[in-house]
Amino acid sequence: MRHDPTVSSTLEPERYEFCAPTTHRFELQRRDFFKLLGAGVLIISAVPEAIARQESGARAPQFGEPLPKEISAWLHIGENGVTTVYTGKVEIGQNIRTSLAQAVAEELRFPLERIELVMGDTQLTPYDMGTFGSRTTPTMNLQLRKVSAAARETLLALAAKQWNVDAGGLVASDGKITDPGTKRTVQYADLVRGQQLSQIIPADDPLIPASQWTVEGQSIAKVDARDFVTGKHRYPSDQTAPGMLYGKVLRPPSFGATLVSVDAPSQDFVNDVTFVHDGDFVGVAAASSEAAAQAVAAIHATWKEQPQPSRTELFDYLKNSPVEAKGFEGASRYETGSVDQALASADHRLKQTYHVNYIAHAPLEPRAALAQWSGETLTVWTGTQRPFAVRTELAQALRIPEDRIRVLMPDMGSAYGGKHTGECAVEAARLARAANRPIKLVWTREEEFTWAYFRPAGVIEISGGVGLDGMIAAWEFTNYNSGAAGIRTFYDIPNQRIVFQPTRYPLRQGSYRALAATANHFARESFMDEMAHAVGQDPLEFRLKNLKDERLRAVFQAAAEKFGWGHAQPAVGHGFGIGGGFEKGGNVATCAEVAIDPSTSEVRIVRVVVAFECGAIVNPDNLKSQILGGNVMGIGGALFEAIDFDNGRVLNARFSKYRVPRFSDVPQIDVVLVDRKDLPSTGAGETPLVGLAPAVGNAIFNATGKRIRSLPMAPHGIKSA
Amino acid sequence: MAKIQKLRVNGTERAIDADPQSSLLTVLREQLDMTGSKYGCGEGQCGACTVLINGTARRSCITTVGSTEGREITTIEGLEHHGRLHPVQDAFLAEGAALQCAYCASGMIMSAVALLKTNPHPSEQEIAAAMEGNLCRCGTNPRIIAAILRASQAHQEAGA
């Protein structure tokens, strides 16, 4: 069931990852690089497709080759003693600015503090589809290790030539090369002085094995942390430009409403307000955000509303609205053995339905953009996980060529899969063109809760057949709408039918941290618990009995051991639960203890143990933070988060109405890191959270005997769930 | 309505031109280009905009400029003195992984500074209670509690 994360280094799009076609574009020529960067050594990493094409020409890449069209990253070692790395990946709080610098420092043998990363700038960095899918560590980290190893070998060759010795006897360390025989030493910066050397990899220079890492594998703190604790860092919403005005967009009263008519406010209502009406788009630009908001409030617009589905009918709507979709959004079906026959002949048969509500990402920084025109060229600073895709959106919306647009992504205030799109950038750019001034547009929290997109709701049906011996014989699993990520079972079951059915859906939906793996793990691991109870077995034993995968078994056992599973009994009103799984190259197992308040029936999570394994660990402390953070965030979707909507209106588009986890919701969380230095490093931003909801649900059952099959499980305690 | 024309921020009198009803956060960010205080909700629910007014933590997004006349405002930009960070800032750095996207960090730090002024040695429970109004969507809450505990211990050692 496991697919090998190393099989493809390019991204495998999944349903609900918002994706655009890969429109590779690369304008810089080799000489332009050195004009831009100054003299030095330049190493360029080509992605496999480009490599394949080059190799088909039966010629190895050499110095001076024309640049390949598909490039994943490049690195420049300058005369000034600074190494600059260019990658289209972006920093959204997962701290890859730090972990990627670690990869470079390790292989290049170069001081971490003199490495600069240029990230997510469509003019300066290579094309990248986006920062999502937990792909940065398995792909970009590996690419940068290769680039850096090639750079190190190039520098060794340069030194060997200069000293007329064999490169094999030289040592690279801490940004300099030493000849142990003669004790001669040369700094990289001196070695590259006046050089204009470029090289295209892949090269087969040896990578340093994880067991010998000295920088990777260490808990390095966020590289530019001081700027963040002093308020100096400028997030997308903090960007400014001379002469800048503030934008504001008039929103329809409900989803699907179309504009019938609009009257511009009289121009003297507020001084210097620019008013834009273009199709269904209505917005203003003004000298302050408050003036812009007042101007929009004064606009008289008439809208034609369309009836829209409401939350009360959500699950029937999804179940009864199948659609045919193509490509990665299409239906999927996996079948093995004879599931109907095996179900019919099983000793125990179970059938259950699970529901998952819509939830919002609610990144603390809402969508924000600063757009600036200079003649016919446009520059936009915006918070997005996909700067190159935003450039495409801007080109299409504004009808200008992509090469006149530059999108920059300052390290932003988080996203969680929720900022794959460029709505705010497009709006700011449209207003800026009309106002002929730079425009900053920051969405309000209400706009973010309403006009962004949501994690898909879903209905999941499972039928299972299990023998008296506790062996699962049959497994039938159908997911309506919520997504196909993590849909396959990792238990060894001879007869399976696993279906993802796309449907029509009432709200705009898209990627969310871990995608549908959260919903699919919730349903699967809850159902596993139900089957374990049906045959009278301990839930952990039952899982291990049906599970051969050694990596997954290892995390289940590690979590259980730390938790004390099977030793202690829960106190009165408390319950224990377990859940886990495999997704995006990571293995997770989660144990939870809950307590039910006898008077209010509120569920409190008392303690969580998470064991996680993602190959060789690049940065243990940051990994621990990702695991803690994913589980804290996951508490909301598990227990109380849900978008409430009625006839095209979101009813709880504020933090005062939409409850997200706060300090008092956070339990003791113990993290067990399983470090597999013998395995490639994979991503960790998503998978650690998928075990939480089923572990908590199973613990609620353990405490109360009540099985809750809907997320969120206890928005107002479990009585009304 | 008479405009407000000055604001005392981080020990300095700053010229502004704002309606008394304007939000303090908006004026700080848009008129003084002090962007360390963040917008997160506009209703005092997330704490990203927290500043100190006469030493007390306040949500600047729902504080009117008019109400701050004659009062001393301290923002995240004002914690550093002569190149030395406040002990809470140091503690956030030392507890390195307390920072993920860190958009909440300014507000968290300002709330923690206010807490330690009134309760220099809080328990974990007291910290969690005091920080309840500050949201971290990245879920760094356990690390933030650890950072504030660390700051309170540094304070204790410095005082001992």
PDB file of N, CA and C in Angstrom, chain A residues 365-430:
ATOM      1  N   GLU A 365      -2.231  35.658   9.636  1.00  0.00           N
ATOM      2  CA  GLU A 365      -2.133  36.758   8.672  1.00  0.00           C
ATOM      3  C   GLU A 365      -3.101  36.475   7.533  1.00  0.00           C
ATOM      4  N   PRO A 366      -4.089  37.331   7.343  1.00  0.00           N
ATOM      5  CA  PRO A 366      -5.003  37.101   6.224  1.00  0.00           C
ATOM      6  C   PRO A 366      -4.295  37.383   4.896  1.00  0.00           C
ATOM      7  N   ARG A 367      -4.999  37.095   3.808  1.00  0.00           N
ATOM      8  CA  ARG A 367      -4.443  37.388   2.492  1.00  0.00           C
ATOM      9  C   ARG A 367      -4.065  38.859   2.395  1.00  0.00           C
ATOM     10  N   ALA A 368      -2.920  39.128   1.789  1.00  0.00           N
ATOM     11  CA  ALA A 368      -2.438  40.505   1.689  1.00  0.00           C
ATOM     12  C   ALA A 368      -1.605  40.643   0.428  1.00  0.00           C
ATOM     13  N   ALA A 369      -1.660  41.833  -0.173  1.00  0.00           N
ATOM     14  CA  ALA A 369      -0.845  42.084  -1.361  1.00  0.00           C
ATOM     15  C   ALA A 369      -0.548  43.566  -1.473  1.00  0.00           C
ATOM     16  N   LEU A 370       0.625  43.851  -1.981  1.00  0.00           N
ATOM     17  CA  LEU A 370       0.987  45.208  -2.399  1.00  0.00           C
ATOM     18  C   LEU A 370       1.311  45.123  -3.886  1.00  0.00           C
ATOM     19  N   ALA A 371       0.580  45.909  -4.683  1.00  0.00           N
ATOM     20  CA  ALA A 371       0.781  45.877  -6.133  1.00  0.00           C
ATOM     21  C   ALA A 371       1.272  47.221  -6.618  1.00  0.00           C
ATOM     22  N   GLN A 372       2.265  47.182  -7.500  1.00  0.00           N
ATOM     23  CA  GLN A 372       2.862  48.428  -7.997  1.00  0.00           C
ATOM     24  C   GLN A 372       3.114  48.303  -9.501  1.00  0.00           C
ATOM     25  N   TRP A 373       2.572  49.234 -10.254  1.00  0.00           N
ATOM     26  CA  TRP A 373       2.809  49.271 -11.696  1.00  0.00           C
ATOM     27  C   TRP A 373       3.927  50.253 -12.001  1.00  0.00           C
ATOM     28  N   SER A 374       4.729  49.893 -12.991  1.00  0.00           N
ATOM     29  CA  SER A 374       5.689  50.835 -13.527  1.00  0.00           C
ATOM     30  C   SER A 374       5.528  50.726 -15.040  1.00  0.00           C
ATOM     31  N   GLY A 375       4.763  51.682 -15.597  1.00  0.00           N
ATOM     32  CA  GLY A 375       4.403  51.556 -17.007  1.00  0.00           C
ATOM     33  C   GLY A 375       3.557  50.306 -17.192  1.00  0.00           C
ATOM     34  N   GLU A 376       4.004  49.415 -18.048  1.00  0.00           N
ATOM     35  CA  GLU A 376       3.238  48.198 -18.337  1.00  0.00           C
ATOM     36  C   GLU A 376       3.730  46.996 -17.530  1.00  0.00           C
ATOM     37  N   THR A 377       4.654  47.225 -16.618  1.00  0.00           N
ATOM     38  CA  THR A 377       5.137  46.098 -15.821  1.00  0.00           C
ATOM     39  C   THR A 377       4.586  46.191 -14.396  1.00  0.00           C
ATOM     40  N   LEU A 378       4.379  45.047 -13.807  1.00  0.00           N
ATOM     41  CA  LEU A 378       3.689  44.944 -12.523  1.00  0.00           C
ATOM     42  C   LEU A 378       4.549  44.170 -11.537  1.00  0.00           C
ATOM     43  N   THR A 379       4.675  44.700 -10.333  1.00  0.00           N
ATOM     44  CA  THR A 379       5.346  43.970  -9.251  1.00  0.00           C
ATOM     45  C   THR A 379       4.350  43.809  -8.110  1.00  0.00           C
ATOM     46  N   VAL A 380       4.248  42.572  -7.599  1.00  0.00           N
ATOM     47  CA  VAL A 380       3.305  42.296  -6.512  1.00  0.00           C
ATOM     48  C   VAL A 380       4.019  41.529  -5.406  1.00  0.00           C
ATOM     49  N   TRP A 381       3.928  42.069  -4.191  1.00  0.00           N
ATOM     50  CA  TRP A 381       4.388  41.348  -3.012  1.00  0.00           C
ATOM     51  C   TRP A 381       3.143  40.731  -2.381  1.00  0.00           C
ATOM     52  N   THR A 382       3.121  39.449  -2.211  1.00  0.00           N
ATOM     53  CA  THR A 382       1.892  38.848  -1.680  1.00  0.00           C
ATOM     54  C   THR A 382       2.178  37.559  -0.940  1.00  0.00           C
ATOM     55  N   GLY A 383       1.286  37.231  -0.031  1.00  0.00           N
ATOM     56  CA  GLY A 383       1.411  36.001   0.746  1.00  0.00           C
ATOM     57  C   GLY A 383       0.783  34.850  -0.008  1.00  0.00           C
ATOM     58  N   THR A 384       1.614  33.955  -0.514  1.00  0.00           N
ATOM     59  CA  THR A 384       1.081  32.817  -1.266  1.00  0.00           C
ATOM     60  C   THR A 384       2.038  31.641  -1.173  1.00  0.00           C
ATOM     61  N   GLN A 385       1.499  30.451  -1.269  1.00  0.00           N
ATOM     62  CA  GLN A 385       2.341  29.259  -1.340  1.00  0.00           C
ATOM     63  C   GLN A 385       2.788  28.982  -2.772  1.00  0.00           C
ATOM     64  N   ARG A 386       2.251  29.763  -3.724  1.00  0.00           N
ATOM     65  CA  ARG A 386       2.527  29.465  -5.124  1.00  0.00           C
ATOM     66  C   ARG A 386       2.761  30.742  -5.920  1.00  0.00           C
ATOM     67  N   PRO A 387       3.898  31.423  -5.704  1.00  0.00           N
ATOM     68  CA  PRO A 387       4.125  32.701  -6.394  1.00  0.00           C
ATOM     69  C   PRO A 387       4.069  32.594  -7.915  1.00  0.00           C
ATOM     70  N   PHE A 388       4.560  31.497  -8.484  1.00  0.00           N
ATOM     71  CA  PHE A 388       4.532  31.378  -9.943  1.00  0.00           C
ATOM     72  C   PHE A 388       3.107  31.206 -10.462  1.00  0.00           C
ATOM     73  N   ALA A 389       2.280  30.499  -9.709  1.00  0.00           N
ATOM     74  CA  ALA A 389       0.884  30.347 -10.119  1.00  0.00           C
ATOM     75  C   ALA A 389       0.136  31.670  -9.975  1.00  0.00           C
ATOM     76  N   VAL A 390       0.507  32.455  -8.983  1.00  0.00           N
ATOM     77  CA  VAL A 390      -0.122  33.776  -8.823  1.00  0.00           C
ATOM     78  C   VAL A 390       0.263  34.663 -10.001  1.00  0.00           C
ATOM     79  N   ARG A 391       1.500  34.537 -10.459  1.00  0.00           N
ATOM     80  CA  ARG A 391       1.905  35.296 -11.649  1.00  0.00           C
ATOM     81  C   ARG A 391       1.009  34.934 -12.844  1.00  0.00           C
ATOM     82  N   THR A 392       0.732  33.647 -13.000  1.00  0.00           N
ATOM     83  CA  THR A 392      -0.159  33.210 -14.090  1.00  0.00           C
ATOM     84  C   THR A 392      -1.557  33.789 -13.917  1.00  0.00           C
ATOM     85  N   GLU A 393      -2.059  33.744 -12.668  1.00  0.00           N
ATOM     86  CA  GLU A 393      -3.393  34.312 -12.408  1.00  0.00           C
ATOM     87  C   GLU A 393      -3.440  35.795 -12.766  1.00  0.00           C
ATOM     88  N   LEU A 394      -2.400  36.502 -12.375  1.00  0.00           N
ATOM     89  CA  LEU A 394      -2.346  37.942 -12.669  1.00  0.00           C
ATOM     90  C   LEU A 394      -2.320  38.175 -14.172  1.00  0.00           C
ATOM     91  N   ALA A 395      -1.526  37.383 -14.884  1.00  0.00           N
ATOM     92  CA  ALA A 395      -1.420  37.552 -16.337  1.00  0.00           C
ATOM     93  C   ALA A 395      -2.774  37.337 -17.007  1.00  0.00           C
ATOM     94  N   GLN A 396      -3.477  36.311 -16.549  1.00  0.00           N
ATOM     95  CA  GLN A 396      -4.774  36.013 -17.153  1.00  0.00           C
ATOM     96  C   GLN A 396      -5.808  37.078 -16.813  1.00  0.00           C
ATOM     97  N   ALA A 397      -5.832  37.474 -15.527  1.00  0.00           N
ATOM     98  CA  ALA A 397      -6.859  38.426 -15.099  1.00  0.00           C
ATOM     99  C   ALA A 397      -6.636  39.800 -15.720  1.00  0.00           C
ATOM    100  N   LEU A 398      -5.378  40.196 -15.849  1.00  0.00           N
ATOM    101  CA  LEU A 398      -5.076  41.548 -16.311  1.00  0.00           C
ATOM    102  C   LEU A 398      -4.736  41.594 -17.795  1.00  0.00           C
ATOM    103  N   ARG A 399      -4.693  40.415 -18.412  1.00  0.00           N
ATOM    104  CA  ARG A 399      -4.406  40.305 -19.846  1.00  0.00           C
ATOM    105  C   ARG A 399      -3.076  40.955 -20.204  1.00  0.00           C
ATOM    106  N   ILE A 400      -2.047  40.616 -19.456  1.00  0.00           N
ATOM    107  CA  ILE A 400      -0.699  41.047 -19.818  1.00  0.00           C
ATOM    108  C   ILE A 400       0.210  39.824 -19.788  1.00  0.00           C
ATOM    109  N   PRO A 401       1.322  39.852 -20.526  1.00  0.00           N
ATOM    110  CA  PRO A 401       2.207  38.687 -20.546  1.00  0.00           C
ATOM    111  C   PRO A 401       2.877  38.459 -19.188  1.00  0.00           C
ATOM    112  N   GLU A 402       3.141  37.206 -18.887  1.00  0.00           N
ATOM    113  CA  GLU A 402       3.762  36.880 -17.598  1.00  0.00           C
ATOM    114  C   GLU A 402       5.123  37.539 -17.432  1.00  0.00           C
ATOM    115  N   ASP A 403       5.814  37.765 -18.557  1.00  0.00           N
ATOM    116  CA  ASP A 403       7.160  38.308 -18.384  1.00  0.00           C
ATOM    117  C   ASP A 403       7.154  39.783 -17.995  1.00  0.00           C
ATOM    118  N   ARG A 404       5.966  40.378 -17.879  1.00  0.00           N
ATOM    119  CA  ARG A 404       5.903  41.746 -17.365  1.00  0.00           C
ATOM    120  C   ARG A 404       5.464  41.771 -15.895  1.00  0.00           C
ATOM    121  N   ILE A 405       5.430  40.590 -15.293  1.00  0.00           N
ATOM    122  CA  ILE A 405       4.951  40.511 -13.908  1.00  0.00           C
ATOM    123  C   ILE A 405       6.018  39.876 -13.034  1.00  0.00           C
ATOM    124  N   ARG A 406       6.255  40.490 -11.896  1.00  0.00           N
ATOM    125  CA  ARG A 406       7.128  39.896 -10.896  1.00  0.00           C
ATOM    126  C   ARG A 406       6.339  39.723  -9.603  1.00  0.00           C
ATOM    127  N   VAL A 407       6.353  38.507  -9.081  1.00  0.00           N
ATOM    128  CA  VAL A 407       5.688  38.226  -7.805  1.00  0.00           C
ATOM    129  C   VAL A 407       6.753  37.872  -6.776  1.00  0.00           C
ATOM    130  N   LEU A 408       6.687  38.546  -5.641  1.00  0.00           N
ATOM    131  CA  LEU A 408       7.623  38.257  -4.544  1.00  0.00           C
ATOM    132  C   LEU A 408       6.844  37.804  -3.318  1.00  0.00           C
ATOM    133  N   MET A 409       7.413  36.871  -2.611  1.00  0.00           N
ATOM    134  CA  MET A 409       6.726  36.319  -1.441  1.00  0.00           C
ATOM    135  C   MET A 409       7.588  36.521  -0.196  1.00  0.00           C
ATOM    136  N   PRO A 410       7.361  37.633   0.530  1.00  0.00           N
ATOM    137  CA  PRO A 410       8.062  37.794   1.810  1.00  0.00           C
ATOM    138  C   PRO A 410       7.588  36.698   2.779  1.00  0.00           C
ATOM    139  N   ASP A 411       8.464  36.189   3.614  1.00  0.00           N
ATOM    140  CA  ASP A 411       8.077  35.132   4.562  1.00  0.00           C
ATOM    141  C   ASP A 411       6.771  35.531   5.245  1.00  0.00           C
ATOM    142  N   MET A 412       5.776  34.650   5.158  1.00  0.00           N
ATOM    143  CA  MET A 412       4.436  35.110   5.525  1.00  0.00           C
ATOM    144  C   MET A 412       3.890  34.471   6.796  1.00  0.00           C
ATOM    145  N   GLY A 413       2.759  35.023   7.212  1.00  0.00           N
ATOM    146  CA  GLY A 413       2.118  34.616   8.455  1.00  0.00           C
ATOM    147  C   GLY A 413       1.245  33.399   8.281  1.00  0.00           C
ATOM    148  N   SER A 414       1.855  32.324   7.797  1.00  0.00           N
ATOM    149  CA  SER A 414       1.269  30.977   7.713  1.00  0.00           C
ATOM    150  C   SER A 414       0.202  30.834   6.628  1.00  0.00           C
ATOM    151  N   ALA A 415      -0.160  29.589   6.371  1.00  0.00           N
ATOM    152  CA  ALA A 415      -1.061  29.304   5.253  1.00  0.00           C
ATOM    153  C   ALA A 415      -1.815  27.986   5.444  1.00  0.00           C
ATOM    154  N   TYR A 416      -1.074  26.908   5.808  1.00  0.00           N
ATOM    155  CA  TYR A 416      -1.673  25.592   6.064  1.00  0.00           C
ATOM    156  C   TYR A 416      -2.412  25.033   4.853  1.00  0.00           C
ATOM    157  N   GLY A 417      -1.934  25.350   3.658  1.00  0.00           N
ATOM    158  CA  GLY A 417      -2.631  24.900   2.446  1.00  0.00           C
ATOM    159  C   GLY A 417      -3.671  25.894   1.966  1.00  0.00           C
ATOM    160  N   GLY A 418      -3.879  26.959   2.715  1.00  0.00           N
ATOM    161  CA  GLY A 418      -4.973  27.871   2.415  1.00  0.00           C
ATOM    162  C   GLY A 418      -4.620  29.042   1.519  1.00  0.00           C
ATOM    163  N   LYS A 419      -3.339  29.144   1.122  1.00  0.00           N
ATOM    164  CA  LYS A 419      -2.971  30.285   0.275  1.00  0.00           C
ATOM    165  C   LYS A 419      -2.299  29.809  -1.013  1.00  0.00           C
ATOM    166  N   HIS A 420      -3.009  28.965  -1.740  1.00  0.00           N
ATOM    167  CA  HIS A 420      -2.492  28.511  -3.030  1.00  0.00           C
ATOM    168  C   HIS A 420      -2.867  29.463  -4.155  1.00  0.00           C
ATOM    169  N   THR A 421      -3.707  30.418  -3.862  1.00  0.00           N
ATOM    170  CA  THR A 421      -4.336  31.225  -4.901  1.00  0.00           C
ATOM    171  C   THR A 421      -3.952  32.703  -4.758  1.00  0.00           C
ATOM    172  N   GLY A 422      -4.318  33.495  -5.749  1.00  0.00           N
ATOM    173  CA  GLY A 422      -3.861  34.881  -5.775  1.00  0.00           C
ATOM    174  C   GLY A 422      -4.972  35.908  -5.852  1.00  0.00           C
ATOM    175  N   GLU A 423      -6.130  35.632  -5.218  1.00  0.00           N
ATOM    176  CA  GLU A 423      -7.265  36.565  -5.320  1.00  0.00           C
ATOM    177  C   GLU A 423      -6.864  37.979  -4.923  1.00  0.00           C
ATOM    178  N   CYS A 424      -6.221  38.060  -3.770  1.00  0.00           N
ATOM    179  CA  CYS A 424      -5.898  39.379  -3.211  1.00  0.00           C
ATOM    180  C   CYS A 424      -4.893  40.112  -4.104  1.00  0.00           C
ATOM    181  N   ALA A 425      -3.955  39.358  -4.679  1.00  0.00           N
ATOM    182  CA  ALA A 425      -2.959  39.960  -5.579  1.00  0.00           C
ATOM    183  C   ALA A 425      -3.645  40.534  -6.820  1.00  0.00           C
ATOM    184  N   VAL A 426      -4.592  39.779  -7.358  1.00  0.00           N
ATOM    185  CA  VAL A 426      -5.312  40.237  -8.548  1.00  0.00           C
ATOM    186  C   VAL A 426      -6.111  41.497  -8.226  1.00  0.00           C
ATOM    187  N   GLU A 427      -6.782  41.490  -7.081  1.00  0.00           N
ATOM    188  CA  GLU A 427      -7.589  42.657  -6.699  1.00  0.00           C
ATOM    189  C   GLU A 427      -6.713  43.894  -6.507  1.00  0.00           C
ATOM    190  N   ALA A 428      -5.595  43.712  -5.807  1.00  0.00           N
ATOM    191  CA  ALA A 428      -4.697  44.850  -5.567  1.00  0.00           C
ATOM    192  C   ALA A 428      -4.149  45.382  -6.890  1.00  0.00           C
ATOM    193  N   ALA A 429      -3.799  44.470  -7.795  1.00  0.00           N
ATOM    194  CA  ALA A 429      -3.236  44.897  -9.081  1.00  0.00           C
ATOM    195  C   ALA A 429      -4.266  45.659  -9.912  1.00  0.00           C
ATOM    196  N   ARG A 430      -5.522  45.193  -9.865  1.00  0.00           N
ATOM    197  CA  ARG A 430      -6.582  45.871 -10.625  1.00  0.00           C
ATOM    198  C   ARG A 430      -6.805  47.287 -10.087  1.00  0.00           C
TER     199      ARG A 430
END
